[in-house]
Amino acid sequence: QVQLVESGGGSVQAGGSLRLSCIASGYTYSGYSMGWFRQAPGKEREGVAGIDRDGRATYADSVKGRFTISQDSAKNTLYLQMNSLKPEDTAMYYCAATPVYLYGGSLSERWYKYWGQGTQVTVSS
């Protein structure tokens, strides 16, 4: 049974940093493509960053240069380093996984089969 468990969310002031983690279990991590998504209150869920099994990544324009997605296959863990946080980054952040090989990663949630429960990020001005 595939499980994704996010952690690392919290409350920070604008300009601060957080690192989100997503521990995966129940499948061979290195064979999957992974992604981070977020959903703010009253808004649709949006893709933040995606990464393929070889480490190639893609980012939403709104986070380019501020967020970095990475993974440690030995630890079955996906990360999202978030720097220079802004109030508009406030959202529930979700980790997602798919056995589909998404070259360069993907921000489209339709490709992702498994989802975590989310971790809340709140950025105050």
PDB file of C-alpha atoms in Angstrom:
ATOM      1  CA  GLN A   1       0.000   0.000   0.000  1.00  0.00           C
ATOM      2  CA  VAL A   2       1.467   3.313  -1.094  1.00  0.00           C
ATOM      3  CA  GLN A   3       1.699   5.973   1.601  1.00  0.00           C
ATOM      4  CA  LEU A   4       2.983   9.525   1.424  1.00  0.00           C
ATOM      5  CA  VAL A   5       3.453  11.473   4.643  1.00  0.00           C
ATOM      6  CA  GLU A   6       4.334  15.161   4.551  1.00  0.00           C
ATOM      7  CA  SER A   7       5.940  17.158   7.342  1.00  0.00           C
ATOM      8  CA  GLY A   8       7.770  20.423   7.881  1.00  0.00           C
ATOM      9  CA  GLY A   9       4.956  22.904   7.495  1.00  0.00           C
ATOM     10  CA  GLY A  10       4.429  25.732   9.928  1.00  0.00           C
ATOM     11  CA  SER A  11       4.034  29.460  10.362  1.00  0.00           C
ATOM     12  CA  VAL A  12       6.745  31.869   9.276  1.00  0.00           C
ATOM     13  CA  GLN A  13       7.099  35.540   8.513  1.00  0.00           C
ATOM     14  CA  ALA A  14       7.522  36.804   4.989  1.00  0.00           C
ATOM     15  CA  GLY A  15      11.072  36.331   3.810  1.00  0.00           C
ATOM     16  CA  GLY A  16      11.545  33.230   5.913  1.00  0.00           C
ATOM     17  CA  SER A  17      12.245  29.649   4.903  1.00  0.00           C
ATOM     18  CA  LEU A  18      10.791  26.209   5.432  1.00  0.00           C
ATOM     19  CA  ARG A  19      11.727  22.751   4.212  1.00  0.00           C
ATOM     20  CA  LEU A  20       8.959  20.284   3.561  1.00  0.00           C
ATOM     21  CA  SER A  21       9.580  16.552   3.568  1.00  0.00           C
ATOM     22  CA  CYS A  22       7.545  13.692   2.156  1.00  0.00           C
ATOM     23  CA  ILE A  23       8.362  10.158   3.221  1.00  0.00           C
ATOM     24  CA  ALA A  24       7.135   7.495   0.808  1.00  0.00           C
ATOM     25  CA  SER A  25       6.466   3.846   1.519  1.00  0.00           C
ATOM     26  CA  GLY A  26       4.862   0.859  -0.111  1.00  0.00           C
ATOM     27  CA  TYR A  27       6.624   1.095  -3.479  1.00  0.00           C
ATOM     28  CA  THR A  28      10.021   1.391  -5.114  1.00  0.00           C
ATOM     29  CA  TYR A  29      10.642   5.106  -4.756  1.00  0.00           C
ATOM     30  CA  SER A  30      13.296   5.384  -7.441  1.00  0.00           C
ATOM     31  CA  GLY A  31      10.883   4.249 -10.145  1.00  0.00           C
ATOM     32  CA  TYR A  32       8.377   7.037  -9.583  1.00  0.00           C
ATOM     33  CA  SER A  33       7.975  10.663 -10.553  1.00  0.00           C
ATOM     34  CA  MET A  34       7.111  13.021  -7.717  1.00  0.00           C
ATOM     35  CA  GLY A  35       5.531  16.392  -7.250  1.00  0.00           C
ATOM     36  CA  TRP A  36       4.506  19.076  -4.800  1.00  0.00           C
ATOM     37  CA  PHE A  37       1.141  20.773  -5.055  1.00  0.00           C
ATOM     38  CA  ARG A  38      -0.630  23.377  -2.966  1.00  0.00           C
ATOM     39  CA  GLN A  39      -4.132  24.580  -2.349  1.00  0.00           C
ATOM     40  CA  ALA A  40      -5.039  27.881  -0.764  1.00  0.00           C
ATOM     41  CA  PRO A  41      -8.488  28.493   0.744  1.00  0.00           C
ATOM     42  CA  GLY A  42     -11.029  29.162  -1.981  1.00  0.00           C
ATOM     43  CA  LYS A  43      -8.605  28.312  -4.753  1.00  0.00           C
ATOM     44  CA  GLU A  44      -7.944  25.298  -6.935  1.00  0.00           C
ATOM     45  CA  ARG A  45      -5.002  23.056  -6.256  1.00  0.00           C
ATOM     46  CA  GLU A  46      -1.951  24.014  -8.279  1.00  0.00           C
ATOM     47  CA  GLY A  47       1.334  22.390  -9.138  1.00  0.00           C
ATOM     48  CA  VAL A  48       4.379  23.863  -7.424  1.00  0.00           C
ATOM     49  CA  ALA A  49       7.252  21.625  -8.505  1.00  0.00           C
ATOM     50  CA  GLY A  50       7.796  18.245 -10.114  1.00  0.00           C
ATOM     51  CA  ILE A  51      10.791  15.955 -10.410  1.00  0.00           C
ATOM     52  CA  ASP A  52      11.492  12.826 -12.412  1.00  0.00           C
ATOM     53  CA  ARG A  53      13.388   9.772 -11.210  1.00  0.00           C
ATOM     54  CA  ASP A  54      16.617  11.158 -12.650  1.00  0.00           C
ATOM     55  CA  GLY A  55      16.375  14.444 -10.806  1.00  0.00           C
ATOM     56  CA  ARG A  56      15.217  16.725 -13.600  1.00  0.00           C
ATOM     57  CA  ALA A  57      12.762  19.251 -12.231  1.00  0.00           C
ATOM     58  CA  THR A  58      10.168  21.797 -13.252  1.00  0.00           C
ATOM     59  CA  TYR A  59       8.673  24.693 -11.285  1.00  0.00           C
ATOM     60  CA  ALA A  60       5.681  26.951 -11.356  1.00  0.00           C
ATOM     61  CA  ASP A  61       6.615  30.461 -12.436  1.00  0.00           C
ATOM     62  CA  SER A  62       5.437  31.823  -9.101  1.00  0.00           C
ATOM     63  CA  VAL A  63       8.102  29.880  -7.175  1.00  0.00           C
ATOM     64  CA  LYS A  64      11.025  29.768  -9.608  1.00  0.00           C
ATOM     65  CA  GLY A  65      14.220  30.943  -7.962  1.00  0.00           C
ATOM     66  CA  ARG A  66      12.722  30.595  -4.484  1.00  0.00           C
ATOM     67  CA  PHE A  67      11.748  26.920  -4.154  1.00  0.00           C
ATOM     68  CA  THR A  68      13.880  23.842  -4.806  1.00  0.00           C
ATOM     69  CA  ILE A  69      12.582  20.301  -5.148  1.00  0.00           C
ATOM     70  CA  SER A  70      14.928  17.428  -4.420  1.00  0.00           C
ATOM     71  CA  GLN A  71      14.854  13.787  -3.432  1.00  0.00           C
ATOM     72  CA  ASP A  72      16.869  11.195  -1.591  1.00  0.00           C
ATOM     73  CA  SER A  73      15.980   7.807  -3.011  1.00  0.00           C
ATOM     74  CA  ALA A  74      17.960   6.005  -0.332  1.00  0.00           C
ATOM     75  CA  LYS A  75      15.663   7.568   2.260  1.00  0.00           C
ATOM     76  CA  ASN A  76      12.504   7.367   0.138  1.00  0.00           C
ATOM     77  CA  THR A  77      12.079  11.069   0.779  1.00  0.00           C
ATOM     78  CA  LEU A  78      11.051  14.042  -1.316  1.00  0.00           C
ATOM     79  CA  TYR A  79      11.889  17.592  -0.216  1.00  0.00           C
ATOM     80  CA  LEU A  80      10.763  21.102  -1.005  1.00  0.00           C
ATOM     81  CA  GLN A  81      13.075  23.856   0.177  1.00  0.00           C
ATOM     82  CA  MET A  82      11.132  27.097   0.273  1.00  0.00           C
ATOM     83  CA  ASN A  83      13.022  30.373   0.622  1.00  0.00           C
ATOM     84  CA  SER A  84      11.938  34.007   0.484  1.00  0.00           C
ATOM     85  CA  LEU A  85       8.432  32.993   1.418  1.00  0.00           C
ATOM     86  CA  LYS A  86       5.575  35.349   0.633  1.00  0.00           C
ATOM     87  CA  PRO A  87       2.076  35.603   2.126  1.00  0.00           C
ATOM     88  CA  GLU A  88       0.699  34.295  -1.181  1.00  0.00           C
ATOM     89  CA  ASP A  89       2.566  31.030  -0.570  1.00  0.00           C
ATOM     90  CA  THR A  90       0.146  30.302   2.278  1.00  0.00           C
ATOM     91  CA  ALA A  91      -1.583  27.009   1.477  1.00  0.00           C
ATOM     92  CA  MET A  92      -1.876  23.343   2.265  1.00  0.00           C
ATOM     93  CA  TYR A  93       1.013  21.601   0.543  1.00  0.00           C
ATOM     94  CA  TYR A  94       0.653  18.081  -0.838  1.00  0.00           C
ATOM     95  CA  CYS A  95       3.133  15.508  -1.990  1.00  0.00           C
ATOM     96  CA  ALA A  96       2.160  13.315  -4.948  1.00  0.00           C
ATOM     97  CA  ALA A  97       3.615  10.284  -6.709  1.00  0.00           C
ATOM     98  CA  THR A  98       3.105   8.424  -9.951  1.00  0.00           C
ATOM     99  CA  PRO A  99       4.667   5.358 -11.587  1.00  0.00           C
ATOM    100  CA  VAL A 100       4.433   7.193 -14.905  1.00  0.00           C
ATOM    101  CA  TYR A 101       7.800   8.442 -16.089  1.00  0.00           C
ATOM    102  CA  LEU A 102       7.344  12.194 -16.371  1.00  0.00           C
ATOM    103  CA  TYR A 103      10.470  13.437 -18.093  1.00  0.00           C
ATOM    104  CA  GLY A 104      11.536  16.651 -16.377  1.00  0.00           C
ATOM    105  CA  GLY A 105       8.696  16.396 -13.893  1.00  0.00           C
ATOM    106  CA  SER A 106       5.109  17.620 -14.258  1.00  0.00           C
ATOM    107  CA  LEU A 107       2.852  20.182 -12.598  1.00  0.00           C
ATOM    108  CA  SER A 108      -0.294  18.534 -13.923  1.00  0.00           C
ATOM    109  CA  GLU A 109      -2.114  16.682 -11.184  1.00  0.00           C
ATOM    110  CA  ARG A 110      -3.854  14.376 -13.644  1.00  0.00           C
ATOM    111  CA  TRP A 111      -0.673  12.344 -13.933  1.00  0.00           C
ATOM    112  CA  TYR A 112      -0.372  11.650 -10.223  1.00  0.00           C
ATOM    113  CA  LYS A 113      -1.952   8.601  -8.668  1.00  0.00           C
ATOM    114  CA  TYR A 114      -0.984   8.817  -5.009  1.00  0.00           C
ATOM    115  CA  TRP A 115      -1.374  11.775  -2.635  1.00  0.00           C
ATOM    116  CA  GLY A 116      -0.394  12.632   0.899  1.00  0.00           C
ATOM    117  CA  GLN A 117      -2.625  14.261   3.491  1.00  0.00           C
ATOM    118  CA  GLY A 118      -0.871  17.608   3.291  1.00  0.00           C
ATOM    119  CA  THR A 119       1.029  19.964   5.569  1.00  0.00           C
ATOM    120  CA  GLN A 120      -0.021  23.545   6.238  1.00  0.00           C
ATOM    121  CA  VAL A 121       2.245  26.474   5.409  1.00  0.00           C
ATOM    122  CA  THR A 122       1.258  29.912   6.672  1.00  0.00           C
ATOM    123  CA  VAL A 123       3.269  33.008   5.798  1.00  0.00           C
ATOM    124  CA  SER A 124       2.502  36.264   7.576  1.00  0.00           C
ATOM    125  CA  SER A 125       3.391  39.727   6.357  1.00  0.00           C
TER     126      SER A 125
END
